[in-house]
Amino acid sequence: MDGLREIFTARRLKIAGAVVGVVVALLAGAFALGVLGTPTVEAVDNEFGEVDDETTIVFTDLVVNNPNPVGVQRGDTTINYTVRMNDVPMAVGGREGLSVESGNSTLAFTTRMDNEQIPAWWVTHVNGDERTVVTINATVRASLLGQRQFDITQEKEVETNIIGQFNSEETRPVEADSPPPGVENPILYVNRTSAAWGEATAERTPIDMEFVAYNPKTTPFTVTELGYEITMNGVAVGEGQTDEPATIPPGSTETIRTETAIRNENLDDWWVTHLRNDQVTDLRIEFYAVVSSDLLPQDVRVPLDELTYERTIETDIFGNENASTDGATPTPGGDGDGTPTPTPTPEPVDPVETPTDPIDEPVGDGTPTSTDDDLF
């Protein structure tokens, strides 16, 4: 009797093994013939997490579609993930031991961005006409009847216009805080301002600036020094001065040129404030001048408050912000998806002593304050 049971048990095992073998063969054949599909990555969603002085956390949800009735068991799936900005690797990570069920599965994982890469990216952004391509590469490997690999690449191009609004033909007065007796404000006028990026290096980002100044007085004025300070969200990223004097004859204009610069070593500190402020940055450039003249008993330092440049920069690096675009006016020079919100400018008020230069007719309507979206 025991012998018969052993015979029947052995036959059952052989039959079961044969059935499994047939099923595996059928599934393998189905894959080979294309009846069963290869899993694909349907979507990638990224969000910034905590940020400190050295690291930025990136949370990622990867939606994988497995069209097959057979899921990939835990331990059979690995993910490798890279974020690049203008080919500069910003975040690299991966996970092992993941499961991919039949149908859609969301695979969640975390990568870390090295903030020290921010200056390197910034150089490519400025030297590339303020353009950045954010590239996300994900590779998923699954042991579904053999090692299978599927990839996804997402790209988003972003443009900015950070200093473009400094180009202005607005006439602005230059006034001393305490003019000496016999000298009335304004002592000068600035009829025109312009700015352009220089060639950024690993250490600094130069900004070439020009100021067309008009002298309404009957005595020459000399600008012996023009100084500046650049802040981004209150972080000092640049300061300095030019000591090349420029003399403005009476009743004439003179172009004063200076090179300001952003110190790239401070950009990773700015990056932390940018993310903590919901990807919003307030850029501010303040100026002062040191002026000398026969009318003045000594050189006078003049704060150029009317020339202060302010710009709000809003970014959506991964393209998942839900900003309203109703009634928006696009920023000149940019074509991102965000919404610029320019500050209303006051009506111009003619100064008591209006300069009228035949070459540089004064025009303008207020301090340039605007918003630039989609920085990254």
Short mmCIF file of C-alpha atoms in Angstrom, two decimals:
data_model
loop_
_atom_site.label_atom_id
_atom_site.label_comp_id
_atom_site.label_asym_id
_atom_site.label_seq_id
_atom_site.Cartn_x
_atom_site.Cartn_y
_atom_site.Cartn_z
CA MET A 1 0.00 0.00 0.00
CA ASP A 2 2.80 2.40 0.91
CA GLY A 3 4.44 1.64 -2.38
CA LEU A 4 1.32 2.64 -4.31
CA ARG A 5 1.15 5.97 -2.42
CA GLU A 6 4.75 6.72 -3.27
CA ILE A 7 4.07 5.98 -6.93
CA PHE A 8 1.01 8.29 -7.00
CA THR A 9 2.91 11.08 -5.16
CA ALA A 10 5.80 10.88 -7.58
CA ARG A 11 3.40 11.06 -10.53
CA ARG A 12 1.67 14.15 -9.07
CA LEU A 13 5.01 15.92 -8.62
CA LYS A 14 5.99 15.11 -12.17
CA ILE A 15 2.66 16.40 -13.48
CA ALA A 16 2.94 19.60 -11.40
CA GLY A 17 6.49 20.15 -12.61
CA ALA A 18 5.41 19.59 -16.17
CA VAL A 19 2.54 22.09 -15.79
CA VAL A 20 4.87 24.71 -14.31
CA GLY A 21 7.33 24.09 -17.10
CA VAL A 22 4.60 24.50 -19.70
CA VAL A 23 3.39 27.75 -18.06
CA VAL A 24 6.91 29.15 -17.94
CA ALA A 25 7.49 28.16 -21.54
CA LEU A 26 4.20 29.73 -22.60
CA LEU A 27 4.98 32.97 -20.75
CA ALA A 28 8.48 33.07 -22.18
CA GLY A 29 7.06 32.45 -25.63
CA ALA A 30 4.47 35.14 -25.07
CA PHE A 31 7.22 37.64 -24.24
CA ALA A 32 9.18 36.57 -27.30
CA LEU A 33 6.13 36.96 -29.56
CA GLY A 34 5.16 40.29 -27.97
CA VAL A 35 1.91 38.96 -26.50
CA LEU A 36 3.03 40.10 -23.03
CA GLY A 37 4.44 43.60 -22.72
CA THR A 38 7.52 45.12 -21.17
CA PRO A 39 6.91 47.33 -18.11
CA THR A 40 7.20 51.05 -18.82
CA VAL A 41 7.70 54.19 -16.76
CA GLU A 42 4.52 56.26 -17.06
CA ALA A 43 5.39 59.33 -14.99
CA VAL A 44 7.99 60.90 -12.72
CA ASP A 45 7.09 63.40 -9.99
CA ASN A 46 9.76 65.24 -8.01
CA GLU A 47 9.53 67.51 -4.99
CA PHE A 48 12.13 69.23 -2.85
CA GLY A 49 12.37 68.19 0.78
CA GLU A 50 14.60 69.54 3.52
CA VAL A 51 17.57 71.68 2.54
CA ASP A 52 20.61 72.60 4.62
CA ASP A 53 23.98 74.19 3.92
CA GLU A 54 25.33 71.10 2.15
CA THR A 55 22.47 68.95 0.89
CA THR A 56 19.07 69.25 -0.77
CA ILE A 57 16.66 66.31 -0.43
CA VAL A 58 14.65 65.34 -3.54
CA PHE A 59 11.58 63.10 -3.14
CA THR A 60 10.64 61.13 -6.26
CA ASP A 61 7.56 59.09 -7.18
CA LEU A 62 8.08 56.85 -10.21
CA VAL A 63 4.89 55.40 -11.73
CA VAL A 64 5.61 52.07 -13.47
CA ASN A 65 3.05 50.24 -15.59
CA ASN A 66 3.37 46.46 -15.76
CA PRO A 67 0.94 45.21 -18.46
CA ASN A 68 1.48 41.57 -17.52
CA PRO A 69 -0.58 39.39 -15.17
CA VAL A 70 2.61 38.47 -13.32
CA GLY A 71 4.11 40.93 -10.84
CA VAL A 72 7.78 41.35 -10.06
CA GLN A 73 8.40 40.16 -6.52
CA ARG A 74 10.19 42.24 -3.91
CA GLY A 75 13.92 42.07 -4.35
CA ASP A 76 13.77 41.71 -8.13
CA THR A 77 13.66 45.41 -9.10
CA THR A 78 16.36 48.12 -8.90
CA ILE A 79 16.24 51.81 -9.87
CA ASN A 80 19.06 54.18 -10.80
CA TYR A 81 18.20 57.87 -10.99
CA THR A 82 20.09 61.02 -12.10
CA VAL A 83 19.15 64.71 -12.26
CA ARG A 84 21.27 66.97 -14.46
CA MET A 85 21.05 70.71 -15.08
CA ASN A 86 22.87 71.68 -18.29
CA ASP A 87 24.74 68.35 -18.06
CA VAL A 88 25.96 69.17 -14.54
CA PRO A 89 25.04 66.15 -12.33
CA MET A 90 23.03 67.54 -9.42
CA ALA A 91 21.53 64.42 -7.81
CA VAL A 92 22.33 60.72 -8.19
CA GLY A 93 20.59 57.89 -6.36
CA GLY A 94 18.93 54.50 -6.56
CA ARG A 95 17.07 51.75 -4.72
CA GLU A 96 17.01 47.97 -4.67
CA GLY A 97 14.51 45.38 -3.49
CA LEU A 98 11.38 46.94 -5.01
CA SER A 99 8.19 45.22 -6.17
CA VAL A 100 6.32 45.99 -9.39
CA GLU A 101 2.77 44.69 -9.25
CA SER A 102 0.57 44.04 -12.25
CA GLY A 103 -0.85 47.33 -13.52
CA ASN A 104 0.38 50.68 -12.19
CA SER A 105 2.78 50.81 -9.24
CA THR A 106 4.24 53.92 -7.59
CA LEU A 107 7.85 53.50 -6.56
CA ALA A 108 8.93 56.13 -4.03
CA PHE A 109 12.54 56.92 -3.25
CA THR A 110 14.83 59.75 -2.14
CA THR A 111 17.94 61.29 -3.66
CA ARG A 112 20.33 63.90 -2.31
CA MET A 113 21.51 66.95 -4.21
CA ASP A 114 24.99 68.29 -3.49
CA ASN A 115 24.66 72.06 -3.00
CA GLU A 116 28.30 72.52 -3.96
CA GLN A 117 27.21 71.83 -7.55
CA ILE A 118 25.09 75.02 -7.62
CA PRO A 119 27.97 77.36 -8.65
CA ALA A 120 29.00 74.99 -11.47
CA TRP A 121 25.44 74.91 -12.79
CA TRP A 122 25.10 78.70 -12.44
CA VAL A 123 28.10 79.25 -14.74
CA THR A 124 26.49 77.14 -17.48
CA HIS A 125 23.18 78.97 -17.03
CA VAL A 126 24.66 82.45 -17.40
CA ASN A 127 27.07 81.56 -20.22
CA GLY A 128 24.22 79.80 -22.03
CA ASP A 129 22.15 83.00 -22.38
CA GLU A 130 20.27 82.26 -19.14
CA ARG A 131 19.01 78.90 -20.38
CA THR A 132 18.95 75.63 -18.44
CA VAL A 133 17.84 72.16 -19.54
CA VAL A 134 16.78 70.04 -16.56
CA THR A 135 17.25 66.36 -17.53
CA ILE A 136 15.94 63.46 -15.44
CA ASN A 137 17.15 59.95 -16.31
CA ALA A 138 15.66 56.88 -14.61
CA THR A 139 16.61 53.26 -15.32
CA VAL A 140 14.52 50.38 -13.92
CA ARG A 141 15.80 46.79 -14.04
CA ALA A 142 13.38 43.93 -13.29
CA SER A 143 13.87 40.12 -13.24
CA LEU A 144 10.63 39.29 -15.02
CA LEU A 145 11.39 36.02 -16.82
CA GLY A 146 14.87 37.26 -17.46
CA GLN A 147 16.63 40.53 -16.73
CA ARG A 148 14.70 43.40 -18.34
CA GLN A 149 15.57 47.09 -18.38
CA PHE A 150 13.45 50.12 -19.23
CA ASP A 151 14.44 53.78 -19.22
CA ILE A 152 12.79 57.16 -19.09
CA THR A 153 14.25 60.60 -19.85
CA GLN A 154 12.42 63.82 -19.04
CA GLU A 155 13.66 67.23 -20.14
CA LYS A 156 12.50 70.73 -19.31
CA GLU A 157 14.06 73.86 -20.80
CA VAL A 158 13.93 76.99 -18.69
CA GLU A 159 14.88 80.56 -19.60
CA THR A 160 15.33 83.61 -17.39
CA ASN A 161 15.87 87.34 -17.80
CA ILE A 162 17.54 88.28 -14.53
CA ILE A 163 19.26 91.56 -15.42
CA GLY A 164 17.37 92.55 -18.57
CA GLN A 165 15.13 95.04 -16.79
CA PHE A 166 18.19 97.06 -15.75
CA ASN A 167 18.24 98.34 -19.33
CA SER A 168 16.26 101.56 -18.97
CA GLU A 169 16.01 105.04 -20.46
CA GLU A 170 14.30 106.45 -17.41
CA THR A 171 15.76 109.70 -16.10
CA ARG A 172 16.60 109.54 -12.39
CA PRO A 173 18.04 112.28 -10.17
CA VAL A 174 21.27 111.96 -8.17
CA GLU A 175 20.89 113.85 -4.89
CA ALA A 176 23.31 114.45 -2.04
CA ASP A 177 22.00 113.84 1.48
CA SER A 178 23.34 117.20 2.70
CA PRO A 179 24.42 119.40 -0.23
CA PRO A 180 26.79 122.22 0.73
CA PRO A 181 25.61 125.85 0.65
CA GLY A 182 25.09 127.12 -2.88
CA VAL A 183 24.60 123.64 -4.36
CA GLU A 184 21.07 122.49 -5.06
CA ASN A 185 19.83 118.96 -5.61
CA PRO A 186 19.89 117.13 -7.88
CA ILE A 187 23.59 117.44 -8.59
CA LEU A 188 23.40 115.02 -11.54
CA TYR A 189 20.87 113.01 -13.54
CA VAL A 190 21.20 109.47 -14.88
CA ASN A 191 19.42 109.33 -18.23
CA ARG A 192 20.12 105.74 -19.18
CA THR A 193 21.28 102.44 -17.64
CA SER A 194 22.24 99.14 -19.28
CA ALA A 195 23.68 95.79 -18.20
CA ALA A 196 25.02 92.63 -19.84
CA TRP A 197 26.56 89.44 -18.51
CA GLY A 198 30.30 88.99 -18.91
CA GLU A 199 31.92 85.56 -19.21
CA ALA A 200 31.22 83.66 -16.00
CA THR A 201 34.03 81.59 -14.49
CA ALA A 202 34.12 79.13 -11.61
CA GLU A 203 34.92 81.99 -9.20
CA ARG A 204 32.86 84.98 -10.37
CA THR A 205 30.02 86.13 -12.62
CA PRO A 206 30.72 89.61 -14.03
CA ILE A 207 27.98 92.07 -15.01
CA ASP A 208 29.08 94.89 -17.33
CA MET A 209 27.07 98.03 -16.54
CA GLU A 210 26.80 101.48 -18.11
CA PHE A 211 25.31 104.69 -16.72
CA VAL A 212 24.74 107.73 -18.96
CA ALA A 213 24.98 110.70 -16.56
CA TYR A 214 23.94 114.31 -17.30
CA ASN A 215 25.42 117.34 -15.55
CA PRO A 216 22.86 120.18 -15.23
CA LYS A 217 25.32 122.50 -13.48
CA THR A 218 27.71 125.11 -14.89
CA THR A 219 30.77 123.42 -13.38
CA PRO A 220 32.24 120.00 -14.27
CA PHE A 221 31.50 117.10 -11.91
CA THR A 222 33.76 114.06 -11.58
CA VAL A 223 32.57 110.66 -10.40
CA THR A 224 35.70 109.32 -8.71
CA GLU A 225 34.18 106.06 -7.46
CA LEU A 226 31.09 103.99 -8.22
CA GLY A 227 30.30 101.23 -5.73
CA TYR A 228 27.73 98.45 -5.56
CA GLU A 229 26.34 95.66 -3.37
CA ILE A 230 24.41 92.64 -4.70
CA THR A 231 22.14 90.59 -2.44
CA MET A 232 19.87 87.63 -3.18
CA ASN A 233 17.30 86.99 -0.45
CA GLY A 234 19.50 89.03 1.85
CA VAL A 235 22.60 86.92 1.14
CA ALA A 236 25.50 89.15 0.05
CA VAL A 237 26.76 87.63 -3.20
CA GLY A 238 28.81 90.56 -4.53
CA GLU A 239 30.23 93.96 -3.66
CA GLY A 240 32.94 96.27 -4.94
CA GLN A 241 33.71 99.58 -6.60
CA THR A 242 35.40 101.10 -9.61
CA ASP A 243 38.07 103.74 -9.11
CA GLU A 244 38.26 104.94 -12.71
CA PRO A 245 37.14 108.60 -12.62
CA ALA A 246 34.69 109.97 -15.18
CA THR A 247 34.36 113.74 -15.65
CA ILE A 248 31.02 115.13 -16.83
CA PRO A 249 31.28 118.59 -18.45
CA PRO A 250 28.58 121.16 -17.64
CA GLY A 251 25.39 120.72 -19.62
CA SER A 252 26.70 117.46 -21.12
CA THR A 253 26.44 113.70 -20.72
CA GLU A 254 29.13 111.12 -20.05
CA THR A 255 28.96 107.31 -20.05
CA ILE A 256 30.26 105.76 -16.83
CA ARG A 257 31.22 102.11 -17.15
CA THR A 258 31.72 99.65 -14.32
CA GLU A 259 31.94 95.89 -13.86
CA THR A 260 30.01 94.41 -10.97
CA ALA A 261 30.42 90.74 -10.09
CA ILE A 262 28.66 87.93 -8.25
CA ARG A 263 30.96 85.78 -6.12
CA ASN A 264 29.97 82.25 -7.10
CA GLU A 265 31.24 80.78 -3.83
CA ASN A 266 28.21 82.31 -2.10
CA LEU A 267 25.60 80.88 -4.47
CA ASP A 268 25.10 77.65 -2.51
CA ASP A 269 24.15 79.80 0.51
CA TRP A 270 21.64 81.65 -1.67
CA TRP A 271 20.24 78.33 -2.94
CA VAL A 272 19.21 77.34 0.59
CA THR A 273 17.20 80.56 1.01
CA HIS A 274 15.66 80.15 -2.43
CA LEU A 275 14.19 76.73 -1.66
CA ARG A 276 13.13 77.66 1.87
CA ASN A 277 11.31 80.65 0.38
CA ASP A 278 9.21 78.41 -1.93
CA GLN A 279 11.61 78.93 -4.85
CA VAL A 280 11.37 82.72 -4.71
CA THR A 281 14.38 85.07 -4.73
CA ASP A 282 14.50 88.84 -4.26
CA LEU A 283 17.50 90.16 -6.18
CA ARG A 284 18.72 93.62 -5.16
CA ILE A 285 21.63 95.73 -6.47
CA GLU A 286 22.38 98.98 -4.63
CA PHE A 287 24.79 101.68 -5.82
CA TYR A 288 26.63 104.69 -4.45
CA ALA A 289 28.90 107.29 -6.07
CA VAL A 290 31.70 109.53 -4.81
CA VAL A 291 31.49 112.91 -6.57
CA SER A 292 33.96 115.81 -6.67
CA SER A 293 33.59 119.33 -8.07
CA ASP A 294 34.89 122.86 -7.60
CA LEU A 295 31.46 123.60 -6.13
CA LEU A 296 32.08 121.09 -3.32
CA PRO A 297 34.47 121.69 -0.42
CA GLN A 298 35.31 117.96 -0.43
CA ASP A 299 34.37 114.74 -2.18
CA VAL A 300 30.78 113.74 -1.44
CA ARG A 301 29.51 110.15 -1.18
CA VAL A 302 26.04 110.00 -2.72
CA PRO A 303 23.66 107.03 -2.27
CA LEU A 304 22.13 106.25 -5.67
CA ASP A 305 18.77 105.16 -4.28
CA GLU A 306 16.99 105.93 -7.56
CA LEU A 307 19.22 103.43 -9.36
CA THR A 308 18.55 100.52 -6.97
CA TYR A 309 17.67 97.46 -9.06
CA GLU A 310 15.13 95.01 -7.65
CA ARG A 311 13.82 91.85 -9.26
CA THR A 312 11.75 88.95 -7.94
CA ILE A 313 12.68 85.56 -9.37
CA GLU A 314 10.21 82.69 -9.01
CA THR A 315 11.20 79.21 -10.16
CA ASP A 316 9.55 75.86 -10.80
CA ILE A 317 12.50 73.55 -11.29
CA PHE A 318 10.60 70.27 -11.67
CA GLY A 319 7.54 71.80 -13.36
CA ASN A 320 5.02 70.77 -10.70
CA GLU A 321 3.99 74.13 -9.23
CA ASN A 322 0.34 75.14 -9.67
CA ALA A 323 0.58 78.86 -10.31
CA SER A 324 -2.37 80.88 -11.57
CA THR A 325 -1.83 82.61 -14.90
CA ASP A 326 -4.97 84.72 -15.01
CA GLY A 327 -4.26 88.24 -16.13
CA ALA A 328 -0.52 87.70 -16.26
CA THR A 329 1.87 89.73 -18.33
CA PRO A 330 4.88 87.74 -19.58
CA THR A 331 8.33 88.98 -18.65
CA PRO A 332 10.18 90.42 -21.67
CA GLY A 333 12.92 88.11 -22.86
CA GLY A 334 11.58 84.99 -21.13
CA ASP A 335 9.18 82.33 -22.29
CA GLY A 336 8.77 80.12 -19.24
CA ASP A 337 5.54 78.71 -17.93
CA GLY A 338 5.36 80.89 -14.82
CA THR A 339 3.52 84.10 -14.13
CA PRO A 340 5.37 87.40 -13.92
CA THR A 341 3.75 89.91 -11.56
CA PRO A 342 5.26 93.34 -12.22
CA THR A 343 4.93 95.98 -9.51
CA PRO A 344 2.81 98.92 -10.74
CA THR A 345 4.99 101.93 -11.52
CA PRO A 346 4.06 105.45 -10.44
CA GLU A 347 3.37 108.26 -12.86
CA PRO A 348 6.58 110.18 -13.70
CA VAL A 349 7.13 113.47 -11.92
CA ASP A 350 9.24 116.07 -13.71
CA PRO A 351 12.13 117.36 -11.59
CA VAL A 352 12.32 121.05 -10.82
CA GLU A 353 15.34 121.33 -13.08
CA THR A 354 14.58 119.09 -16.04
CA PRO A 355 17.63 118.07 -18.09
CA THR A 356 17.19 118.23 -21.83
CA ASP A 357 20.08 116.70 -23.67
CA PRO A 358 19.88 116.59 -27.47
CA ILE A 359 21.45 113.14 -27.55
CA ASP A 360 19.82 111.52 -24.54
CA GLU A 361 16.21 112.59 -24.24
CA PRO A 362 15.04 111.61 -20.72
CA VAL A 363 12.36 108.93 -20.69
CA GLY A 364 11.03 106.44 -18.09
CA ASP A 365 8.37 105.76 -15.53
CA GLY A 366 9.70 104.09 -12.38
CA THR A 367 12.08 101.74 -10.62
CA PRO A 368 12.27 98.42 -12.50
CA THR A 369 10.69 95.77 -10.26
CA SER A 370 9.44 92.63 -11.97
CA THR A 371 9.08 88.89 -11.62
CA ASP A 372 10.91 86.18 -13.51
CA ASP A 373 9.43 82.68 -13.49
CA ASP A 374 10.92 79.26 -14.27
CA LEU A 375 14.50 79.98 -13.40
CA PHE A 376 15.64 76.38 -13.36
#
